[in-house]
Coordinates of C-alpha atoms in Angstrom, one line a residue:
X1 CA -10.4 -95.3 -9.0
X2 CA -7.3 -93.4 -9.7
X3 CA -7.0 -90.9 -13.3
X4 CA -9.8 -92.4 -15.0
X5 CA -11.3 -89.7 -16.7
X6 CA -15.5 -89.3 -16.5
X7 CA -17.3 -87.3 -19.1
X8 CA -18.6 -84.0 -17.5
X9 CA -21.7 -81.9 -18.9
X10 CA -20.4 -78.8 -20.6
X11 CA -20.4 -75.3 -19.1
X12 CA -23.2 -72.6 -19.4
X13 CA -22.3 -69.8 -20.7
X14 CA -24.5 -66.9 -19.2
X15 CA -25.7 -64.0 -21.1
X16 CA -22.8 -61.7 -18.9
X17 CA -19.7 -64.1 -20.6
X18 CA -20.0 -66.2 -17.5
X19 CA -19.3 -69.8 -17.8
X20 CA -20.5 -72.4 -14.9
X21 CA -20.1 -76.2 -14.0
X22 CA -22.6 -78.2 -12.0
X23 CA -20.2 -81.5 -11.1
X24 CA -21.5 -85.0 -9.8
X25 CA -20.0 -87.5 -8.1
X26 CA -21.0 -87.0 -3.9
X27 CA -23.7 -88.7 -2.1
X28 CA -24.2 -86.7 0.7
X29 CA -23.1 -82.8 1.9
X30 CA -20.0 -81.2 0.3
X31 CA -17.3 -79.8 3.0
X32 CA -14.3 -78.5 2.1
X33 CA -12.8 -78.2 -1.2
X34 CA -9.0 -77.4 -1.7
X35 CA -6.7 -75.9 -5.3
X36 CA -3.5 -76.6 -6.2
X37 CA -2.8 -75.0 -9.5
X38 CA -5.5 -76.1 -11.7
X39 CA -6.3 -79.7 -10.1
X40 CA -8.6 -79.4 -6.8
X41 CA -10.3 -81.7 -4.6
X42 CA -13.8 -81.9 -3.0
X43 CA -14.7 -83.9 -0.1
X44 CA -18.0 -84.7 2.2
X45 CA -20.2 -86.5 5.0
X46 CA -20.1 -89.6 2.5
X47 CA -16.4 -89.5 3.3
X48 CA -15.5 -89.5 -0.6
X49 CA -12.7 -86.9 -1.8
X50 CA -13.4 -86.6 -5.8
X51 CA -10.3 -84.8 -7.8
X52 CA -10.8 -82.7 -11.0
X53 CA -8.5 -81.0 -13.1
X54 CA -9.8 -78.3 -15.3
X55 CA -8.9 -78.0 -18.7
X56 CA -9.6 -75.2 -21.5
X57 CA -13.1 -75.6 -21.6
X58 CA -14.1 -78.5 -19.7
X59 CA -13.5 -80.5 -16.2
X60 CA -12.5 -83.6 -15.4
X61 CA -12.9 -86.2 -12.8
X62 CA -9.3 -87.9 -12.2
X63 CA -9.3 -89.3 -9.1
X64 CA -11.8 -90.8 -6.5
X65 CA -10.3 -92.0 -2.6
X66 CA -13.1 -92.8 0.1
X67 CA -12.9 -93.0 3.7
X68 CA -14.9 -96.2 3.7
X69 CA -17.3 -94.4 6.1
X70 CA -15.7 -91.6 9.0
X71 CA -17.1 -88.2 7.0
X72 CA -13.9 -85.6 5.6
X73 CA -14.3 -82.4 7.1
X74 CA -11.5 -80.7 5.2
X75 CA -8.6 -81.3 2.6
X76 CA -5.0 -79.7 1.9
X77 CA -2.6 -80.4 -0.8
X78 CA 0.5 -81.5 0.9
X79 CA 2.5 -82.0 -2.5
X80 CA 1.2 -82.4 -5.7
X81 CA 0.4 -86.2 -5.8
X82 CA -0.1 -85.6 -2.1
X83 CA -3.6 -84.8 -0.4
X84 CA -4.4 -84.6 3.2
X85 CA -7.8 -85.2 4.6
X86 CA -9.6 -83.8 8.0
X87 CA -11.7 -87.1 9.1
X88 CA -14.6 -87.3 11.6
X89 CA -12.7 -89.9 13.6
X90 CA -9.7 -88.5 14.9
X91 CA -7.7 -89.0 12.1
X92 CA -5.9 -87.3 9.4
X93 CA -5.3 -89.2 6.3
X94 CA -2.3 -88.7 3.7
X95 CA -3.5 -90.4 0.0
X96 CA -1.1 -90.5 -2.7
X97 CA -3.7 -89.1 -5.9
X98 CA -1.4 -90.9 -8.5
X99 CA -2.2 -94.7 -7.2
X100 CA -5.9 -93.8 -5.3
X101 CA -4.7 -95.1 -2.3
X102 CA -4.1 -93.8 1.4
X103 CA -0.3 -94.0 2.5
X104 CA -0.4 -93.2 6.0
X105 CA -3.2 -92.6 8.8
X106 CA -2.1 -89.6 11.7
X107 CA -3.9 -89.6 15.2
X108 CA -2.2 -87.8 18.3
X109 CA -4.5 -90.1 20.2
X110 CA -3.6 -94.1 20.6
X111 CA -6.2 -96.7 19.4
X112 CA -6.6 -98.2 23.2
X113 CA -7.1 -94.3 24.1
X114 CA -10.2 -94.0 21.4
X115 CA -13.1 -94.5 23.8
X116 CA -14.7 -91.1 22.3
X117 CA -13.8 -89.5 18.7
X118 CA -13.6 -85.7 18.5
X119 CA -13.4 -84.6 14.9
X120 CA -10.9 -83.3 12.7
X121 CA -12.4 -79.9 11.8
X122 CA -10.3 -78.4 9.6
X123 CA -6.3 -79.2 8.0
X124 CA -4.0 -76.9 6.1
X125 CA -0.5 -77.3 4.7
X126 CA 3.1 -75.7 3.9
X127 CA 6.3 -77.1 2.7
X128 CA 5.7 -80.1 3.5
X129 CA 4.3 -79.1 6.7
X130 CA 0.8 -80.2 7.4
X131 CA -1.3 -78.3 11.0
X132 CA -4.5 -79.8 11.6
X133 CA -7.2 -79.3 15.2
X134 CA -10.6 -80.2 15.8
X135 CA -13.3 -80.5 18.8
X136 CA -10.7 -81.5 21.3
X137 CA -8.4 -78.6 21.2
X138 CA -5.2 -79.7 20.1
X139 CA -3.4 -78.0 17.6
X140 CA -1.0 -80.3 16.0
X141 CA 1.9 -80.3 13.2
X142 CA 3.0 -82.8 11.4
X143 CA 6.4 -82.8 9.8
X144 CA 6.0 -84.5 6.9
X145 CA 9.1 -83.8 5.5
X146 CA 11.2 -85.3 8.0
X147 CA 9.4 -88.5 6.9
X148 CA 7.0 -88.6 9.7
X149 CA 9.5 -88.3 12.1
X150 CA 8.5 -85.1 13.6
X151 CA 4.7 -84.1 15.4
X152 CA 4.6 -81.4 17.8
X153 CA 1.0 -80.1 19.3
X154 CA -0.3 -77.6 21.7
X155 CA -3.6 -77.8 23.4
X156 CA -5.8 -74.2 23.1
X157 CA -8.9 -76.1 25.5
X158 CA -11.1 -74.8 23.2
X159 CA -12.5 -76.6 19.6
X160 CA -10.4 -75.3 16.6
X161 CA -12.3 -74.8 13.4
X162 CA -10.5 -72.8 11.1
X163 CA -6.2 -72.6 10.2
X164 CA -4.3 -70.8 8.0
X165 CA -1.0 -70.6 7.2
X166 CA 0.9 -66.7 5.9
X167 CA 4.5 -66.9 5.5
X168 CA 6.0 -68.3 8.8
X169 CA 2.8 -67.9 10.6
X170 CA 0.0 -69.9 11.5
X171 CA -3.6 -68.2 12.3
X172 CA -5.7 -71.1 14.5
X173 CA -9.6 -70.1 15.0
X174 CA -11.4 -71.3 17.6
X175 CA -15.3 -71.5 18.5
X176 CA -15.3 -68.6 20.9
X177 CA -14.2 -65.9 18.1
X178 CA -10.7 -65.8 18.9
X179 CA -7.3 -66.1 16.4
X180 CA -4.6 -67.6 17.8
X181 CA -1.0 -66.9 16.2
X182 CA 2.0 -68.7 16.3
X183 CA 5.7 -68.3 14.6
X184 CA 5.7 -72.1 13.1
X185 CA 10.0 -71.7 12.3
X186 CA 11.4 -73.9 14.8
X187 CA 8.5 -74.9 17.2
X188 CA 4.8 -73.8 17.4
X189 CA 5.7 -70.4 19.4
X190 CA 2.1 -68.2 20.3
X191 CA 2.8 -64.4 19.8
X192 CA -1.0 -63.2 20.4
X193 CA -4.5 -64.0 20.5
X194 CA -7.0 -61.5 19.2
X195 CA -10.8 -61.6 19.6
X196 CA -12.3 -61.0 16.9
X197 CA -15.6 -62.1 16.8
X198 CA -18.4 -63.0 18.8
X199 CA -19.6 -66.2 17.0
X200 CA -17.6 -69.7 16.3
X201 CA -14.5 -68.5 13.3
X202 CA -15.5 -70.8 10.2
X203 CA -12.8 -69.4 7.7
X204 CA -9.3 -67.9 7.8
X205 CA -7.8 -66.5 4.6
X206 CA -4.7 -64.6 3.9
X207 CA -5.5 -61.0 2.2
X208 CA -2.0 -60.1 1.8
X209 CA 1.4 -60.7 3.6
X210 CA 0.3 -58.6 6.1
X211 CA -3.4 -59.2 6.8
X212 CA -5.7 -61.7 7.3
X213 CA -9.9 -61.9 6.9
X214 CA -11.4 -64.0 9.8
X215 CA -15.0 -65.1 8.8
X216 CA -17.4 -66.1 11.6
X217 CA -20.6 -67.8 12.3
X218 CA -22.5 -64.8 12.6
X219 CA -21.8 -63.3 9.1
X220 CA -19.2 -61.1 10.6
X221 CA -15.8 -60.8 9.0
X222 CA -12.6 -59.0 10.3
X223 CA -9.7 -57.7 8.6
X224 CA -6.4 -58.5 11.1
X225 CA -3.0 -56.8 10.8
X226 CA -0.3 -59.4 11.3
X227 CA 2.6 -57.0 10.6
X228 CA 5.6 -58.2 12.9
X229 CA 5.7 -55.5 15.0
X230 CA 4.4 -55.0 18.9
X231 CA 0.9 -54.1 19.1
X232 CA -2.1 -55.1 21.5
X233 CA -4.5 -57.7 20.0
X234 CA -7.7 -55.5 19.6
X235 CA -4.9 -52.7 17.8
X236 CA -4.7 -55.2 15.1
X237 CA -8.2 -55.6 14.7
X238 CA -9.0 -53.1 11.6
X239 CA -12.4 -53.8 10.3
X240 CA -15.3 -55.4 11.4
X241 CA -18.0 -55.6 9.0
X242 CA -21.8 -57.2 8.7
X243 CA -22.1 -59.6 5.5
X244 CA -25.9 -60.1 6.2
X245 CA -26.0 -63.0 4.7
X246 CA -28.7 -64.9 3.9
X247 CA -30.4 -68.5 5.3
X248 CA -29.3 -70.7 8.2
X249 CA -25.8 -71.6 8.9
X250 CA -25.4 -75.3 10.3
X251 CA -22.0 -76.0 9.3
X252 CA -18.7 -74.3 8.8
X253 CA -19.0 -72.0 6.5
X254 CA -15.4 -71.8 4.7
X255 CA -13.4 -68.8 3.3
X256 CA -10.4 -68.3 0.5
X257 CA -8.5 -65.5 -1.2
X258 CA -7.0 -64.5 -4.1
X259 CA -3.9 -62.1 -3.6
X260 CA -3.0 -61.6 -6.8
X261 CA -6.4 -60.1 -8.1
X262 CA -7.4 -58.6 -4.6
X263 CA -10.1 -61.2 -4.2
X264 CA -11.8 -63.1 -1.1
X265 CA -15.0 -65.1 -1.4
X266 CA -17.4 -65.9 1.5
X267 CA -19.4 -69.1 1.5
X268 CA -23.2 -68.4 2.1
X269 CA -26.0 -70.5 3.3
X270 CA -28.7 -69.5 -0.3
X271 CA -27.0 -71.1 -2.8
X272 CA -24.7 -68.0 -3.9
X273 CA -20.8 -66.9 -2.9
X274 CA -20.1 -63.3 -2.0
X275 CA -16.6 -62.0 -3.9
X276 CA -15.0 -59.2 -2.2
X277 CA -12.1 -56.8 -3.3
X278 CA -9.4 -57.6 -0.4
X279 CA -8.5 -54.0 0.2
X280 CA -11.3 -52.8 0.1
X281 CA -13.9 -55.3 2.3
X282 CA -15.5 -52.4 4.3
X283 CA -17.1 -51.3 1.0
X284 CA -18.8 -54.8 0.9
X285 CA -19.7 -57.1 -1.4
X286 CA -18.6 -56.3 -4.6
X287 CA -19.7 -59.0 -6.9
X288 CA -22.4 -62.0 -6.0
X289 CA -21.9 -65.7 -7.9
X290 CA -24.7 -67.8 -7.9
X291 CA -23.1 -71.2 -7.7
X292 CA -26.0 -74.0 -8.4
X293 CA -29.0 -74.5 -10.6
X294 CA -30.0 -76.5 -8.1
X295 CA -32.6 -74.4 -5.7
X296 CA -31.8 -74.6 -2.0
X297 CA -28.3 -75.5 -2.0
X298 CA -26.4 -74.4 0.7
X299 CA -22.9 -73.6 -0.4
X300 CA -20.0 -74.8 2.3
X301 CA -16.7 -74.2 1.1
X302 CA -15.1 -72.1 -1.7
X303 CA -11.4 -72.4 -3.5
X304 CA -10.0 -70.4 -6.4
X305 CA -8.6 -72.5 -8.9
X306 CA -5.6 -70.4 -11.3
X307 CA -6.4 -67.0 -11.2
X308 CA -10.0 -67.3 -13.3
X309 CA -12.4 -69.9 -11.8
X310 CA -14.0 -70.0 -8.6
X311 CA -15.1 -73.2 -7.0
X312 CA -18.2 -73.6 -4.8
X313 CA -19.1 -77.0 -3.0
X314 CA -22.5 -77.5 -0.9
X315 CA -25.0 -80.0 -1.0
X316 CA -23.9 -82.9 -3.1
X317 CA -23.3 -80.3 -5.8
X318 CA -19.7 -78.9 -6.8
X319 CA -20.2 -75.6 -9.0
X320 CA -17.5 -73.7 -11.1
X321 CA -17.5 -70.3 -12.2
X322 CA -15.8 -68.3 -14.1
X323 CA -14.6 -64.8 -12.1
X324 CA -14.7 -61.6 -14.1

């Protein structure tokens, strides 16, 4: 189904002015969600991705594309009628939103070579520049631009679960609490790794144009200077601070930011999302959204959409709130 609109309930308003969305549509455990202005995508173990666009005062379902079964760890916006997906089967699949279709399937492994299927853990994109890695190491980019034409990778021998991308630079996490940067202007060039945690990184999200927050397994985020300019890895290490969050965390636990109001939210494992002022993260938690009705959902991924709405996916439930 490709921009068919389905009727949404309307928001609650709480009694603070706050305004919230419960949206429908997944059968099984939300992953990864993903904003590009005010259109952003969800996606799941039932392999569905499920695009919404958010209006004035109400949401829209536009667009539905499914996997027809490997689960979508992860999506990216490559373009605007362009969306890339993170699949549990070694793949990486690029679906054009306007027709509802996929256009292209990416693997750096050959189909005779597929006698085992490490997943796809996590995707992000730039200028037409997609970077993707999963359980077998291998950091790979895909140059979409050049039509296909161009894929470099490196291998890191260690899962990657987390990617950003800040300016010409490319933070990689990895499941033994370690950033890996690389200068992505010509080739994939490392400049440092820096050790930042002790727990698998699930989330990696630019505070600035010169830091980064790392948020790991363990609760634990780190603030990282990436100024280009010589220093040791653990001098760029400037915070480390306890979230303390709450419940048990099974999954990746994603991260995103908000640069222009000095905002970074932290998925949690009891329903809520933990907003935080960017410059300000060894303060703590600032502000708390409870993002389901729904008791006992465990929230997986986060994504501001404009500069006013926060979006919170977990357990078949995708929740919207308005950020004050």
């Amino acid at each position: 189904m490709a921009l068919s609109l389905l009727p949404q309930p309307g928001a609650e308003r709480t009694e603070a002015g706050v305004c919230s969305w419960d949206l429908q549509g997944h059968d099984a455990e939300i992953l990864g969600v993903a904003a590009r202005g005010r259109v952003f995508a969800s996606c799941g173990t039932d392999g569905l991705m499920l695009l919404w666009r958010l209006k004035e005062d109400d949401i829209a379902n536009v667009c539905k594309l499914s996997t027809r079964g490997p689960a979508v760890t992860d999506v990216a916006f490559l373009a605007p009628d362009t969306l890339a997906s993170a699949q549990a089967d070694c793949t990486v699949g690029l679906w054009d939103v306007e027709v509802g279709k996929r256009t292209q399937s990416l693997s750096r492994m050959k189909v005779v070579e597929r006698c085992s299927w490490p997943v796809i853990n996590t995707l992000c994109a730039r200028d037409g520049l997609l970077f993707y890695g999963g359980d077998d190491g291998y950091l790979v980019r895909h140059g979409a631009r050049e039509g296909g034409a161009g894929c470099d990778w490196v291998n890191l021998k260690v899962p990657i679960t987390a990617l950003t991308v800040l300016g010409d630079s490319l933070f990689v996490g990895d499941v033994c609490g370690a950033v890996h940067w690389y200068d992505i202007r010509n080739t994939m060039k490392k400049i440092a790794s820096i050790q930042c945690a002790s727990d698998v990184i699930t989330g990696i999200a630019a505070l600035s144009d010169d830091q980064i927050a790392t948020y790991s397994m363990d609760d634990k985020v780190a603030v990282i200077d990436v100024q280009p300019f010589v220093l040791e890895g653990g001098e760029r290490l400037l915070t480390a601070i306890d979230m303390r969050q709450g419940g048990e965390r099974t999954s990746l636990k994603r991260c995103s930011a908000l640069p222009r109001r000095d905002l970074v939210a932290f998925a949690t494992a009891d329903a809520t999302v933990s907003c935080v002022k960017g410059s300000a993260l060894y303060k703590g938690v600032t502000k708390t959204y409870t993002c389901s009705q729904v008791n006992g959902v465990s929230v997986n991924a986060t994504a501001f959409v404009s500069d006013d709405y926060l979006v919170c996916g977990g357990d078949k439930v995708l929740s919207v709130v308005t950020i004050s």
